[in-house]
Amino acid sequence: MSLGPNGHLELGLDTFGDIALGPDGSPLHPATVLREVLAEGELADRLGLDFFGVGEHHRDDYAVSAPDVLLAGLAARTERIRLGTSVTVLSSDDPIRVFQRFSTVDAISNGRAEITVGRGSFIESFPLFGLDLSDYETLFEEKLDLLAAVVAEKPVKWEGSIRPPVNVQQVMPATESGHLPVWVGVGGTPQSVVRAAHYGFPVVIAIIGGASRQFAPLADLYRQALTQMGKPELPVGVHSPGFVAATDEQAIDEFMPHFVPYMNKIGRERRWAPMTNEQALAQLGPDGAVYCGSPETVAAKIADTVKVLGVSRFQLKYSMGTLPHDKRMECIRLYAEEVVPRVRALLDKD
């Protein structure tokens, strides 16, 4: 296992700024949700968690479309927690501007900024920014190549098909450390982890369906690719949804009314069959991708994932659909105070 930037197994949180409902049952204004996310990130920092990530979306069910701006606010309000994205949709952004924005967050946070880049799981940003979906593969591949050149923090000489060449230009501002950590968010495709290995970027595997052990071949392929390319061992992270409450029963009762409608909303857009309660409960079980339950249950499932995949960082996506702010705050508290110590104790036994 290659350890994360903090030098130990990192346990953190992710949110997309999911739009919850107000007392009258109507969706909260995105501004309210963004302020709630700031409070959640501050709590995660106070409780000693390792990482807080926010994901970029351009939809009416998520509030975060500019994660770097939100992270800059958190950088000024927090002291030690690492701050990053989950993910930055690189395909519809400018890699040079991405670096500039995050090197600025890095300065504000005294060196705590990270980027996780990916294609994103939705396509709204493509028409929004005037991009052609037929260029889906080329956009990500070339922009990742340019970002790799930029984060080396040397004069950039780059040429591709998606934009004019960059002819030996220095991209500013530089980071104080000379290194802005970049991770690549991946799903289940082998070519994604091989590409990340080529650039020497760590990976975060998004496990949002099925058992974590099903992704062991993907993690193994990534490590094999690093070895074959002569790269050093690099961290592997996991991003998965979940929720913590005092008991398993309470967690299920509080989570399910938000989880099932959320999944079925996405399912209707993608023409999936509706998720039944039985299917949802299976995802919450030992062989599912959702880490939901009491601190004991969630800790045991995380520890198993860490061991099976050789994970260096686990990121719990604690916001889910219309789950309200007070439940999210209590989930963060239980995760930090009760789940994290149990995970470390379970792993120390081995």
GROMACS .gro file of N, CA and C in nm, residues 160-267:
model
  324
  160GLY      N    1  -0.177   1.993  -2.959
  160GLY     CA    2  -0.281   1.893  -2.977
  160GLY      C    3  -0.384   1.943  -3.075
  161SER      N    4  -0.498   1.874  -3.080
  161SER     CA    5  -0.600   1.909  -3.178
  161SER      C    6  -0.714   1.991  -3.119
  162ILE      N    7  -0.718   2.005  -2.986
  162ILE     CA    8  -0.835   2.065  -2.922
  162ILE      C    9  -0.821   2.214  -2.896
  163ARG      N   10  -0.699   2.268  -2.909
  163ARG     CA   11  -0.676   2.409  -2.882
  163ARG      C   12  -0.546   2.451  -2.948
  164PRO      N   13  -0.519   2.580  -2.957
  164PRO     CA   14  -0.391   2.624  -3.014
  164PRO      C   15  -0.273   2.573  -2.931
  165PRO      N   16  -0.155   2.562  -2.991
  165PRO     CA   17  -0.039   2.514  -2.918
  165PRO      C   18   0.000   2.608  -2.803
  166VAL      N   19   0.067   2.551  -2.706
  166VAL     CA   20   0.129   2.629  -2.599
  166VAL      C   21   0.279   2.625  -2.627
  167ASN      N   22   0.338   2.741  -2.650
  167ASN     CA   23   0.475   2.746  -2.700
  167ASN      C   24   0.571   2.797  -2.593
  168VAL      N   25   0.619   2.706  -2.509
  168VAL     CA   26   0.719   2.735  -2.406
  168VAL      C   27   0.674   2.853  -2.319
  169GLN      N   28   0.565   2.834  -2.251
  169GLN     CA   29   0.513   2.936  -2.161
  169GLN      C   30   0.510   2.885  -2.018
  170GLN      N   31   0.543   2.972  -1.925
  170GLN     CA   32   0.537   2.938  -1.783
  170GLN      C   33   0.397   2.970  -1.732
  171VAL      N   34   0.336   2.874  -1.664
  171VAL     CA   35   0.201   2.893  -1.610
  171VAL      C   36   0.212   2.936  -1.464
  172MET      N   37   0.149   3.046  -1.433
  172MET     CA   38   0.155   3.103  -1.298
  172MET      C   39   0.015   3.109  -1.238
  173PRO      N   40   0.004   3.111  -1.103
  173PRO     CA   41   0.112   3.110  -1.004
  173PRO      C   42   0.163   2.969  -0.976
  174ALA      N   43   0.292   2.960  -0.950
  174ALA     CA   44   0.350   2.833  -0.910
  174ALA      C   45   0.308   2.801  -0.766
  175THR      N   46   0.311   2.673  -0.732
  175THR     CA   47   0.287   2.635  -0.593
  175THR      C   48   0.416   2.652  -0.513
  176GLU      N   49   0.402   2.673  -0.384
  176GLU     CA   50   0.521   2.688  -0.299
  176GLU      C   51   0.603   2.560  -0.292
  177SER      N   52   0.533   2.445  -0.296
  177SER     CA   53   0.602   2.317  -0.285
  177SER      C   54   0.658   2.269  -0.418
  178GLY      N   55   0.609   2.328  -0.528
  178GLY     CA   56   0.647   2.280  -0.660
  178GLY      C   57   0.571   2.157  -0.703
  179HIS      N   58   0.468   2.121  -0.625
  179HIS     CA   59   0.392   1.999  -0.658
  179HIS      C   60   0.248   2.015  -0.616
  180LEU      N   61   0.158   2.016  -0.713
  180LEU     CA   62   0.014   2.018  -0.687
  180LEU      C   63  -0.039   1.877  -0.713
  181PRO      N   64  -0.083   1.805  -0.609
  181PRO     CA   65  -0.127   1.667  -0.630
  181PRO      C   66  -0.246   1.657  -0.725
  182VAL      N   67  -0.235   1.566  -0.820
  182VAL     CA   68  -0.342   1.538  -0.915
  182VAL      C   69  -0.374   1.389  -0.908
  183TRP      N   70  -0.500   1.358  -0.888
  183TRP     CA   71  -0.551   1.221  -0.894
  183TRP      C   72  -0.641   1.211  -1.016
  184VAL      N   73  -0.663   1.089  -1.062
  184VAL     CA   74  -0.757   1.065  -1.171
  184VAL      C   75  -0.871   0.978  -1.118
  185GLY      N   76  -0.993   1.028  -1.131
  185GLY     CA   77  -1.109   0.950  -1.094
  185GLY      C   78  -1.144   0.853  -1.205
  186VAL      N   79  -1.161   0.726  -1.169
  186VAL     CA   80  -1.188   0.623  -1.269
  186VAL      C   81  -1.311   0.542  -1.228
  187GLY      N   82  -1.377   0.484  -1.329
  187GLY     CA   83  -1.488   0.393  -1.305
  187GLY      C   84  -1.438   0.250  -1.310
  188GLY      N   85  -1.479   0.177  -1.411
  188GLY     CA   86  -1.439   0.037  -1.418
  188GLY      C   87  -1.361  -0.001  -1.541
  189THR      N   88  -1.311   0.097  -1.617
  189THR     CA   89  -1.247   0.064  -1.745
  189THR      C   90  -1.096   0.049  -1.730
  190PRO      N   91  -1.039  -0.060  -1.782
  190PRO     CA   92  -0.895  -0.081  -1.771
  190PRO      C   93  -0.813   0.031  -1.833
  191GLN      N   94  -0.857   0.085  -1.947
  191GLN     CA   95  -0.777   0.188  -2.013
  191GLN      C   96  -0.763   0.314  -1.927
  192SER      N   97  -0.859   0.339  -1.839
  192SER     CA   98  -0.851   0.457  -1.754
  192SER      C   99  -0.737   0.447  -1.654
  193VAL      N  100  -0.721   0.329  -1.592
  193VAL     CA  101  -0.614   0.315  -1.493
  193VAL      C  102  -0.478   0.308  -1.561
  194VAL      N  103  -0.473   0.248  -1.679
  194VAL     CA  104  -0.345   0.243  -1.752
  194VAL      C  105  -0.303   0.383  -1.794
  195ARG      N  106  -0.397   0.466  -1.838
  195ARG     CA  107  -0.366   0.604  -1.875
  195ARG      C  108  -0.317   0.682  -1.754
  196ALA      N  109  -0.381   0.666  -1.639
  196ALA     CA  110  -0.336   0.735  -1.518
  196ALA      C  111  -0.194   0.691  -1.481
  197ALA      N  112  -0.166   0.563  -1.493
  197ALA     CA  113  -0.032   0.513  -1.464
  197ALA      C  114   0.071   0.575  -1.557
  198HIS      N  115   0.035   0.590  -1.683
  198HIS     CA  116   0.126   0.650  -1.782
  198HIS      C  117   0.173   0.788  -1.737
  199TYR      N  118   0.082   0.866  -1.680
  199TYR     CA  119   0.118   1.001  -1.636
  199TYR      C  120   0.170   1.006  -1.492
  200GLY      N  121   0.171   0.893  -1.425
  200GLY     CA  122   0.217   0.892  -1.287
  200GLY      C  123   0.121   0.959  -1.190
  201PHE      N  124  -0.009   0.948  -1.218
  201PHE     CA  125  -0.111   1.005  -1.131
  201PHE      C  126  -0.176   0.895  -1.048
  202PRO      N  127  -0.197   0.917  -0.919
  202PRO     CA  128  -0.277   0.824  -0.839
  202PRO      C  129  -0.420   0.817  -0.891
  203VAL      N  130  -0.492   0.712  -0.853
  203VAL     CA  131  -0.630   0.695  -0.897
  203VAL      C  132  -0.725   0.689  -0.778
  204VAL      N  133  -0.846   0.739  -0.802
  204VAL     CA  134  -0.958   0.719  -0.709
  204VAL      C  135  -1.062   0.638  -0.785
  205ILE      N  136  -1.091   0.519  -0.735
  205ILE     CA  137  -1.189   0.432  -0.800
  205ILE      C  138  -1.327   0.463  -0.743
  206ALA      N  139  -1.418   0.503  -0.830
  206ALA     CA  140  -1.556   0.529  -0.788
  206ALA      C  141  -1.632   0.397  -0.787
  207ILE      N  142  -1.664   0.351  -0.667
  207ILE     CA  143  -1.740   0.227  -0.652
  207ILE      C  144  -1.881   0.265  -0.611
  208ILE      N  145  -1.972   0.265  -0.706
  208ILE     CA  146  -2.109   0.308  -0.679
  208ILE      C  147  -2.209   0.196  -0.707
  209GLY      N  148  -2.158   0.077  -0.735
  209GLY     CA  149  -2.243  -0.038  -0.758
  209GLY      C  150  -2.162  -0.166  -0.745
  210GLY      N  151  -2.214  -0.263  -0.671
  210GLY     CA  152  -2.146  -0.390  -0.656
  210GLY      C  153  -2.048  -0.392  -0.540
  211ALA      N  154  -1.990  -0.508  -0.518
  211ALA     CA  155  -1.895  -0.527  -0.408
  211ALA      C  156  -1.759  -0.469  -0.443
  212SER      N  157  -1.691  -0.417  -0.342
  212SER     CA  158  -1.560  -0.355  -0.367
  212SER      C  159  -1.460  -0.456  -0.421
  213ARG      N  160  -1.472  -0.583  -0.381
  213ARG     CA  161  -1.375  -0.683  -0.427
  213ARG      C  162  -1.379  -0.702  -0.579
  214GLN      N  163  -1.491  -0.665  -0.642
  214GLN     CA  164  -1.500  -0.676  -0.787
  214GLN      C  165  -1.402  -0.581  -0.857
  215PHE      N  166  -1.355  -0.481  -0.783
  215PHE     CA  167  -1.264  -0.382  -0.840
  215PHE      C  168  -1.117  -0.415  -0.811
  216ALA      N  169  -1.092  -0.526  -0.743
  216ALA     CA  170  -0.953  -0.564  -0.714
  216ALA      C  171  -0.871  -0.583  -0.841
  217PRO      N  172  -0.924  -0.647  -0.947
  217PRO     CA  173  -0.845  -0.659  -1.070
  217PRO      C  174  -0.807  -0.523  -1.129
  218LEU      N  175  -0.894  -0.423  -1.113
  218LEU     CA  176  -0.864  -0.290  -1.165
  218LEU      C  177  -0.748  -0.228  -1.088
  219ALA      N  178  -0.751  -0.240  -0.955
  219ALA     CA  179  -0.641  -0.188  -0.873
  219ALA      C  180  -0.512  -0.262  -0.903
  220ASP      N  181  -0.521  -0.393  -0.923
  220ASP     CA  182  -0.402  -0.472  -0.956
  220ASP      C  183  -0.346  -0.431  -1.091
  221LEU      N  184  -0.434  -0.409  -1.189
  221LEU     CA  185  -0.388  -0.367  -1.322
  221LEU      C  186  -0.316  -0.233  -1.314
  222TYR      N  187  -0.367  -0.142  -1.234
  222TYR     CA  188  -0.303  -0.011  -1.217
  222TYR      C  189  -0.162  -0.028  -1.163
  223ARG      N  190  -0.147  -0.111  -1.061
  223ARG     CA  191  -0.014  -0.131  -1.001
  223ARG      C  192   0.080  -0.202  -1.098
  224GLN      N  193   0.027  -0.297  -1.173
  224GLN     CA  194   0.109  -0.365  -1.273
  224GLN      C  195   0.155  -0.268  -1.381
  225ALA      N  196   0.065  -0.178  -1.422
  225ALA     CA  197   0.102  -0.080  -1.524
  225ALA      C  198   0.211   0.013  -1.473
  226LEU      N  199   0.200   0.056  -1.348
  226LEU     CA  200   0.304   0.140  -1.290
  226LEU      C  201   0.439   0.070  -1.294
  227THR      N  202   0.440  -0.057  -1.254
  227THR     CA  203   0.565  -0.133  -1.252
  227THR      C  204   0.622  -0.148  -1.392
  228GLN      N  205   0.537  -0.183  -1.488
  228GLN     CA  206   0.583  -0.202  -1.626
  228GLN      C  207   0.635  -0.073  -1.688
  229MET      N  208   0.582   0.040  -1.644
  229MET     CA  209   0.625   0.169  -1.698
  229MET      C  210   0.740   0.230  -1.618
  230GLY      N  211   0.789   0.157  -1.517
  230GLY     CA  212   0.900   0.207  -1.438
  230GLY      C  213   0.863   0.320  -1.345
  231LYS      N  214   0.736   0.327  -1.305
  231LYS     CA  215   0.689   0.432  -1.215
  231LYS      C  216   0.694   0.381  -1.071
  232PRO      N  217   0.705   0.472  -0.974
  232PRO     CA  218   0.699   0.431  -0.834
  232PRO      C  219   0.557   0.389  -0.795
  233GLU      N  220   0.545   0.317  -0.686
  233GLU     CA  221   0.413   0.282  -0.634
  233GLU      C  222   0.339   0.410  -0.596
  234LEU      N  223   0.211   0.416  -0.629
  234LEU     CA  224   0.130   0.535  -0.603
  234LEU      C  225   0.002   0.497  -0.531
  235PRO      N  226  -0.060   0.594  -0.463
  235PRO     CA  227  -0.182   0.563  -0.387
  235PRO      C  228  -0.299   0.524  -0.475
  236VAL      N  229  -0.385   0.442  -0.419
  236VAL     CA  230  -0.516   0.410  -0.477
  236VAL      C  231  -0.621   0.452  -0.376
  237GLY      N  232  -0.717   0.531  -0.421
  237GLY     CA  233  -0.827   0.573  -0.335
  237GLY      C  234  -0.958   0.511  -0.381
  238VAL      N  235  -1.057   0.517  -0.292
  238VAL     CA  236  -1.192   0.471  -0.325
  238VAL      C  237  -1.292   0.578  -0.284
  239HIS      N  238  -1.387   0.604  -0.373
  239HIS     CA  239  -1.501   0.693  -0.346
  239HIS      C  240  -1.627   0.608  -0.351
  240SER      N  241  -1.704   0.610  -0.241
  240SER     CA  242  -1.830   0.536  -0.238
  240SER      C  243  -1.932   0.610  -0.153
  241PRO      N  244  -2.061   0.592  -0.184
  241PRO     CA  245  -2.164   0.658  -0.104
  241PRO      C  246  -2.187   0.586   0.028
  242GLY      N  247  -2.242   0.660   0.125
  242GLY     CA  248  -2.274   0.597   0.252
  242GLY      C  249  -2.337   0.693   0.350
  243PHE      N  250  -2.370   0.640   0.467
  243PHE     CA  251  -2.436   0.720   0.570
  243PHE      C  252  -2.420   0.648   0.703
  244VAL      N  253  -2.393   0.724   0.808
  244VAL     CA  254  -2.372   0.667   0.941
  244VAL      C  255  -2.475   0.723   1.037
  245ALA      N  256  -2.537   0.635   1.115
  245ALA     CA  257  -2.625   0.675   1.224
  245ALA      C  258  -2.592   0.587   1.344
  246ALA      N  259  -2.662   0.606   1.453
  246ALA     CA  260  -2.629   0.537   1.577
  246ALA      C  261  -2.644   0.386   1.565
  247THR      N  262  -2.745   0.341   1.492
  247THR     CA  263  -2.770   0.197   1.474
  247THR      C  264  -2.794   0.168   1.326
  248ASP      N  265  -2.785   0.040   1.291
  248ASP     CA  266  -2.814   0.001   1.154
  248ASP      C  267  -2.957   0.037   1.116
  249GLU      N  268  -3.049   0.011   1.206
  249GLU     CA  269  -3.190   0.038   1.178
  249GLU      C  270  -3.214   0.186   1.154
  250GLN      N  271  -3.156   0.270   1.239
  250GLN     CA  272  -3.174   0.414   1.222
  250GLN      C  273  -3.112   0.461   1.091
  251ALA      N  274  -2.994   0.411   1.059
  251ALA     CA  275  -2.927   0.451   0.934
  251ALA      C  276  -3.013   0.416   0.813
  252ILE      N  277  -3.066   0.295   0.811
  252ILE     CA  278  -3.149   0.253   0.698
  252ILE      C  279  -3.276   0.337   0.690
  253ASP      N  280  -3.339   0.358   0.805
  253ASP     CA  281  -3.464   0.436   0.807
  253ASP      C  282  -3.443   0.579   0.759
  254GLU      N  283  -3.329   0.638   0.792
  254GLU     CA  284  -3.304   0.778   0.755
  254GLU      C  285  -3.248   0.792   0.614
  255PHE      N  286  -3.179   0.690   0.566
  255PHE     CA  287  -3.111   0.699   0.437
  255PHE      C  288  -3.201   0.659   0.320
  256MET      N  289  -3.275   0.552   0.337
  256MET     CA  290  -3.351   0.495   0.226
  256MET      C  291  -3.450   0.593   0.162
  257PRO      N  292  -3.523   0.676   0.238
  257PRO     CA  293  -3.618   0.767   0.172
  257PRO      C  294  -3.552   0.869   0.080
  258HIS      N  295  -3.422   0.885   0.091
  258HIS     CA  296  -3.349   0.978   0.004
  258HIS      C  297  -3.272   0.902  -0.105
  259PHE      N  298  -3.222   0.784  -0.071
  259PHE     CA  299  -3.141   0.706  -0.164
  259PHE      C  300  -3.222   0.653  -0.282
  260VAL      N  301  -3.335   0.590  -0.253
  260VAL     CA  302  -3.414   0.527  -0.360
  260VAL      C  303  -3.467   0.631  -0.460
  261PRO      N  304  -3.528   0.741  -0.414
  261PRO     CA  305  -3.573   0.842  -0.513
  261PRO      C  306  -3.457   0.902  -0.593
  262TYR      N  307  -3.343   0.921  -0.528
  262TYR     CA  308  -3.225   0.974  -0.597
  262TYR      C  309  -3.183   0.880  -0.710
  263MET      N  310  -3.172   0.751  -0.678
  263MET     CA  311  -3.129   0.655  -0.780
  263MET      C  312  -3.233   0.643  -0.891
  264ASN      N  313  -3.359   0.650  -0.856
  264ASN     CA  314  -3.463   0.637  -0.959
  264ASN      C  315  -3.474   0.761  -1.046
  265LYS      N  316  -3.441   0.878  -0.991
  265LYS     CA  317  -3.438   0.999  -1.074
  265LYS      C  318  -3.331   0.985  -1.183
  266ILE      N  319  -3.212   0.943  -1.141
  266ILE     CA  320  -3.105   0.921  -1.239
  266ILE      C  321  -3.142   0.808  -1.334
  267GLY      N  322  -3.203   0.704  -1.278
  267GLY     CA  323  -3.242   0.590  -1.360
  267GLY      C  324  -3.340   0.627  -1.471
   0.00000   0.00000   0.00000
